[in-house]
Short mmCIF file of C-alpha atoms and ligand atoms in Angstrom, two decimals:
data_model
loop_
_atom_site.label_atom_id
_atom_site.label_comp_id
_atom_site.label_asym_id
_atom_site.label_seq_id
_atom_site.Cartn_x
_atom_site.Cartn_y
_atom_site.Cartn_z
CA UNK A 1 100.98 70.45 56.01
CA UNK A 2 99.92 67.65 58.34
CA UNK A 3 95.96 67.26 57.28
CA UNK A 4 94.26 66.02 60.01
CA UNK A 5 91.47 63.48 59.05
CA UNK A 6 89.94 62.22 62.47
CA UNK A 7 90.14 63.02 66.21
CA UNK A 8 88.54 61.04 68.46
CA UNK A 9 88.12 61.47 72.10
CA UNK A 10 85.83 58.66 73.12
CA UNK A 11 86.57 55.09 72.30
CA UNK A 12 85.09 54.42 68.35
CA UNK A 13 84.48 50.79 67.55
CA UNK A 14 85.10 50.87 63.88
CA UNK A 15 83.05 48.47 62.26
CA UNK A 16 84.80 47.55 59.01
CA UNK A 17 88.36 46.98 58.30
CA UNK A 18 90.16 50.72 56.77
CA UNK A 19 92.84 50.69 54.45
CA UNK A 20 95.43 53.13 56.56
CA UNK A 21 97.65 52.62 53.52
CA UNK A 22 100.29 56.39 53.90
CA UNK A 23 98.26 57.25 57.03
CA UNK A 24 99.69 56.81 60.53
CA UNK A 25 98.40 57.06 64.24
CA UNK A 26 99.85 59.96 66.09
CA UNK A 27 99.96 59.61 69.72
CA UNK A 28 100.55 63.52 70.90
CA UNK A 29 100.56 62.95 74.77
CA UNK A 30 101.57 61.37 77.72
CA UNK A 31 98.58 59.54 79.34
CA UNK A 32 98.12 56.34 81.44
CA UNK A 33 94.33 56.00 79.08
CA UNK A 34 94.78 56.60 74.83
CA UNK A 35 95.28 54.24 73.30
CA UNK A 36 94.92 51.77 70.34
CA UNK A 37 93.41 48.19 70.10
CA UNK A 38 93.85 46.27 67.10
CA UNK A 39 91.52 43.12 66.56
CA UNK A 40 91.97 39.92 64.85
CA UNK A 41 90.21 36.65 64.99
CA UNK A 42 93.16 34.54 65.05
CA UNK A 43 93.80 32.85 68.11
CA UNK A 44 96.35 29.80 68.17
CA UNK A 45 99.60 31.36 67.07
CA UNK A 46 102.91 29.06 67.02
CA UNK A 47 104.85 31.45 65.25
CA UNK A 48 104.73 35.45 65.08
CA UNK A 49 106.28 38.09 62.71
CA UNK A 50 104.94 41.81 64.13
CA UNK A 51 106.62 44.56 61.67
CA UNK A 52 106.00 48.68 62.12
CA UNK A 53 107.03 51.83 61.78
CA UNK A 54 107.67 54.33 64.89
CA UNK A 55 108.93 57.80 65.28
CA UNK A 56 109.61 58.95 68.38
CA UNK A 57 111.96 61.35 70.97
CA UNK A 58 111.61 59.36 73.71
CA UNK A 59 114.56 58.18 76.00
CA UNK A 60 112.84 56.49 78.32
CA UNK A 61 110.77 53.16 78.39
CA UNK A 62 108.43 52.68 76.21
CA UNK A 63 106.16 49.68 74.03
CA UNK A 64 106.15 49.60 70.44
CA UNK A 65 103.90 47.26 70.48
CA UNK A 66 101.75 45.50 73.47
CA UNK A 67 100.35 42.13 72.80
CA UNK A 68 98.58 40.44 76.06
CA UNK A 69 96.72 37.48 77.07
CA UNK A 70 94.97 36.50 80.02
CA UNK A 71 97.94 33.77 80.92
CA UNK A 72 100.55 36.53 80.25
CA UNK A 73 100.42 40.41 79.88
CA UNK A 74 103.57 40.07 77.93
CA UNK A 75 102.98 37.39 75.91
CA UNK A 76 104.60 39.29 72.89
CA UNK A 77 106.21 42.92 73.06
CA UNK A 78 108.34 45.04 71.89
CA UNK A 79 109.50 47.49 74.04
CA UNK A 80 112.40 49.93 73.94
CA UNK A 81 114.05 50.26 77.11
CA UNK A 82 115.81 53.53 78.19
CA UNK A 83 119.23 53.00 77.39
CA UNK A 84 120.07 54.37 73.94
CA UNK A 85 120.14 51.14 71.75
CA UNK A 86 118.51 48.44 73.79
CA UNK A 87 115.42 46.86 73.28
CA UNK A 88 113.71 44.17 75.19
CA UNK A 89 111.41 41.76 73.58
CA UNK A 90 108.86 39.64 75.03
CA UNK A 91 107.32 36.24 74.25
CA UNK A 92 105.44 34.05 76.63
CA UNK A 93 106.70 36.20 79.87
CA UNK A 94 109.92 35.39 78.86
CA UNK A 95 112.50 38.40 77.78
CA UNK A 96 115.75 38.95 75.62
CA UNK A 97 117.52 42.15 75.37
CA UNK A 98 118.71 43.17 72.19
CA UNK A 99 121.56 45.91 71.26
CA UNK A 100 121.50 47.13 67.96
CA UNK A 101 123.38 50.55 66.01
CA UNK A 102 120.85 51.66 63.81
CA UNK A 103 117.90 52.99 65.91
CA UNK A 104 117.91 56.61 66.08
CA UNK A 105 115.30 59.36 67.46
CA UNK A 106 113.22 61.70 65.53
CA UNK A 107 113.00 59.52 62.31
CA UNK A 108 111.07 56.77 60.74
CA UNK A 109 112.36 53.08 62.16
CA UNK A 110 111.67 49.67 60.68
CA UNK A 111 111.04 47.45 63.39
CA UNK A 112 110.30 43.94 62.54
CA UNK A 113 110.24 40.83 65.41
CA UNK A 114 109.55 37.65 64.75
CA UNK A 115 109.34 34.29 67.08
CA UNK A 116 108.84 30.27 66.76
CA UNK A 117 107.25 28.06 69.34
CA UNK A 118 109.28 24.92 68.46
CA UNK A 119 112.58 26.40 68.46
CA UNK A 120 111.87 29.20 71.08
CA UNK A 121 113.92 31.77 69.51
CA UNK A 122 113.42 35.58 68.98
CA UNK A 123 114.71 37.87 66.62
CA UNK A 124 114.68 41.62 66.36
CA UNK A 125 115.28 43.94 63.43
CA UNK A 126 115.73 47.49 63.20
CA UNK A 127 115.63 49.06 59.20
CA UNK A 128 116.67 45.75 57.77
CA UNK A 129 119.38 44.67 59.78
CA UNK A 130 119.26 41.69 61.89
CA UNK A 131 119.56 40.84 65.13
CA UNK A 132 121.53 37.96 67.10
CA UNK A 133 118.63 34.97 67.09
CA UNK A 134 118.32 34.02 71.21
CA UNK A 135 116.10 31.72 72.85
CA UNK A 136 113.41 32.99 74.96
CA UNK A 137 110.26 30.60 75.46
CA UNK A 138 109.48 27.22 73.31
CA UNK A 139 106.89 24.32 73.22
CA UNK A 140 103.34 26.34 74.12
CA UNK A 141 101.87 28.99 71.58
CA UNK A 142 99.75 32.16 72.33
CA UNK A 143 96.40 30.65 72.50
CA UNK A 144 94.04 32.84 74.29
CA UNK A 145 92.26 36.00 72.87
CA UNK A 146 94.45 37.95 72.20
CA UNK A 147 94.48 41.98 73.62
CA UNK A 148 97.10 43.93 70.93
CA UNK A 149 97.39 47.65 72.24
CA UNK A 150 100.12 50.72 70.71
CA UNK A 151 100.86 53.59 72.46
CA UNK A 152 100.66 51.58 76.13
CA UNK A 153 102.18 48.47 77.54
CA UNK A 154 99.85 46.14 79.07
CA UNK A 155 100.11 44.75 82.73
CA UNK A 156 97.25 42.79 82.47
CA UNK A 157 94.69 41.78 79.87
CA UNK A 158 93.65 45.10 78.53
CA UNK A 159 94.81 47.38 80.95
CA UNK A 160 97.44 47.75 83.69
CA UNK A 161 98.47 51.12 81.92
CA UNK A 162 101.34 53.30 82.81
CA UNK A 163 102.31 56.93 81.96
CA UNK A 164 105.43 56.76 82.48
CA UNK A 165 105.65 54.17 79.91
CA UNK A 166 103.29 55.32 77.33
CA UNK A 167 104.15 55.95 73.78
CA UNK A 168 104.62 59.18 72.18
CA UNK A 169 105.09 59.99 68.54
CA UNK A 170 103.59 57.92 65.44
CA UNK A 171 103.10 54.61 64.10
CA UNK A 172 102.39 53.13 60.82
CA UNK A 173 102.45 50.45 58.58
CA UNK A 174 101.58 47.57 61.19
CA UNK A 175 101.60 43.80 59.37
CA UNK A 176 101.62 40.74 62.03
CA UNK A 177 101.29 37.36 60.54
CA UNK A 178 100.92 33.98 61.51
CA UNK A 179 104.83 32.60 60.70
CA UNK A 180 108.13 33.69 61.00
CA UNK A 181 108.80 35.95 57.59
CA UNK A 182 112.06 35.14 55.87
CA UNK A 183 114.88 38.18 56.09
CA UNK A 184 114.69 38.96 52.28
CA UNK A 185 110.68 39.93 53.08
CA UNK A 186 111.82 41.81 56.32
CA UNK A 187 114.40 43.40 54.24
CA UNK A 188 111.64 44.11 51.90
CA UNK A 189 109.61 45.55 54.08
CA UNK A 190 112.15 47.56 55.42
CA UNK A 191 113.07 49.16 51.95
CA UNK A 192 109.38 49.48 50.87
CA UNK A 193 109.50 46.90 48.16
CA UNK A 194 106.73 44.14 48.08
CA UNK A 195 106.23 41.67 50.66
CA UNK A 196 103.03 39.96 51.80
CA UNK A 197 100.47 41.88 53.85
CA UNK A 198 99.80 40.93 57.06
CA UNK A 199 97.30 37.84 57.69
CA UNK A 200 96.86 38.13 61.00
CA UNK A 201 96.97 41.95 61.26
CA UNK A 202 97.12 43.98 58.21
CA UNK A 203 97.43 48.07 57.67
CA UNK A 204 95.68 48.10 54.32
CA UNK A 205 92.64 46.11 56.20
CA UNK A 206 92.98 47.05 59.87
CA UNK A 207 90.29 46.39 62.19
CA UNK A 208 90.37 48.83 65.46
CA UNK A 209 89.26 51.06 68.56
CA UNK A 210 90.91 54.30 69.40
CA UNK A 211 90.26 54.86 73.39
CA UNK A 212 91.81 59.20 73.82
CA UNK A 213 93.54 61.34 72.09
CA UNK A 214 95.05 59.31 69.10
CA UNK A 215 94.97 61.01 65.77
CA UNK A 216 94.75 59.16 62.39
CA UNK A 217 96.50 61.68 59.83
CA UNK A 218 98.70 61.34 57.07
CA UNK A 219 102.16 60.21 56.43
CA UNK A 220 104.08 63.76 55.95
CA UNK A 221 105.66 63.31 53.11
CA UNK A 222 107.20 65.48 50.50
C1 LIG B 1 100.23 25.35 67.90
O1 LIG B 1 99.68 25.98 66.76
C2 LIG B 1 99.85 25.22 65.57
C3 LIG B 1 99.38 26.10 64.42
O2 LIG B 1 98.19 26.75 64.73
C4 LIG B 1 99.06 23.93 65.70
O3 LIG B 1 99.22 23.16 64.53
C5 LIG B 1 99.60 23.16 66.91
O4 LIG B 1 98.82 21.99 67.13
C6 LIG B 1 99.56 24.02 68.15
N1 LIG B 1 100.24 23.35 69.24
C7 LIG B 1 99.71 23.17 70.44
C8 LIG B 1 100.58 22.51 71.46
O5 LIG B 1 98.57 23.53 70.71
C1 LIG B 2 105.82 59.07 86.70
O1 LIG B 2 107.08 59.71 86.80
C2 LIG B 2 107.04 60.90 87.60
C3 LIG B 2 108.40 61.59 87.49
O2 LIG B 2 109.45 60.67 87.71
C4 LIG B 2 106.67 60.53 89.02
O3 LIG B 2 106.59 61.70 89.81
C5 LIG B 2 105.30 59.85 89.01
O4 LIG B 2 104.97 59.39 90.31
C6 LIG B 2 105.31 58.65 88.05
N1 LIG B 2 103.94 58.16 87.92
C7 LIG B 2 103.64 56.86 88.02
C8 LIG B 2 102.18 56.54 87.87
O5 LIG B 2 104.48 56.00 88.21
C1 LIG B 3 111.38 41.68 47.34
O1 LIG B 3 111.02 42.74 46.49
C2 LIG B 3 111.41 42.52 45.13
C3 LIG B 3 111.14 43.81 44.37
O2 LIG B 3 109.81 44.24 44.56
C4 LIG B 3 110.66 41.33 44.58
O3 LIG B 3 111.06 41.07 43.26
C5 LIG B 3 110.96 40.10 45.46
O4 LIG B 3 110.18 39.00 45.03
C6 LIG B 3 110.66 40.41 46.92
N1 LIG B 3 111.13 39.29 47.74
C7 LIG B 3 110.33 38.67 48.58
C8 LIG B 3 110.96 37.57 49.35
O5 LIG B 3 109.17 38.96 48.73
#
């Protein structure tokens, strides 16, 4: 039985970090508005490793995760793009399509990025297993605030939503930090063994605003 904790409608600041530790956001609905932001203070990243876990149906477009600044509304994403097993992934504006075996619908995927200013290069993996490294962007890092959304892909700072692009189905377990994490942790995370939490976004200390109808409810698990 799925036991539903909150529902918001209206956009909720909450004011301390909450450990979601075996909770997850479900997204129920198609909407250009509902949403998640997730807030950090960190602001001059040269090097990013975003890991989650998403369940979906969806076949067509959609973001896994959205992270915009005012210089560039995809200055890093994750997006899954409608044919079966390609993903596109963002840095600095600049994109690298990725084709990989393992994704499937209606189940629990590992997805882990990760991406380095000096050498440019972006990696994807989906429940442990790497990607091919390619080059997409190198030499400036995400300095402005940063706007980090799930469930809708940013065109601009913050906004620029599309329904036809919006995410439906759940999320969990979101870690970003600072550096790019070595495989064995990605691994690690993938298998649920122990790796280090997040530092500059982290699900056992997550700081956010739910704008619609997102639902924080628990894992369902056996
Ligand atoms: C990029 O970020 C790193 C780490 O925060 C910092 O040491 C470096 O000076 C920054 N580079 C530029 C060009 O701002
Ligand atoms: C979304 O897709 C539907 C069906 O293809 C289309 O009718 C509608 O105009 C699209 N909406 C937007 C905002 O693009
Ligand atoms: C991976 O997990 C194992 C088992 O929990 C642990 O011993 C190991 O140190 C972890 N590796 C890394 C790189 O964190």
């Amino acid at each position: 039985m799925a036991l539903l904790l909150l529902l918001v409608t209206l956009t909720t600041c909450a004011a301390t970090p909450q450990n979601l530790e075996s909770k997850m956001f479900t997204f129920p609905e198609a909407t250009n508005t509902a949403h998640t932001k997730l807030l950090t203070t960190k602001q001059d990243l040269s090097a990013v490793t975003v890991c989650l876990r998403s369940f979906t149906d969806l076949r067509r477009g959609h973001p896994i995760f959205s992270l915009a600044t005012s210089l560039a509304s995809n200055d890093f994403l994750i997006f899954k793009l409608d044919e079966s097993d390609l993903f596109d992934l963002w840095a600095r504006d600049k994109n690298a399509k990725f084709a990989l075996q393992d994704y499937k619908l209606n189940t629990w995927n590992a997805i882990c990025s990760t991406w380095d200013a000096t050498s440019g290069i972006i990696q994807l993996w989906v429940n442990g297993k790497p990607s091919s490294r390619k080059f997409v962007s190198f030499g400036s890092n995400i300095t402005e605030p940063m706007s980090i959304v799930l469930g809708q892909e940013q065109d601009s700072y913050g906004g620029g939503f599309d329904i036809n692009q919006s995410f439906i189905g759940m999320i969990s377990d979101v870690h970003m930090w600072d550096y790019t994490m070595s495989s064995c942790e990605i691994q690690n995370y993938s298998d649920e063994l122990s790796f280090s939490l997040g530092n500059v976004l982290n699900w056992n200390a997550l700081d956010f605003q739910i704008t619609g109808r997102v639902l924080i409810e628990d894992k369902q698990t056996c």
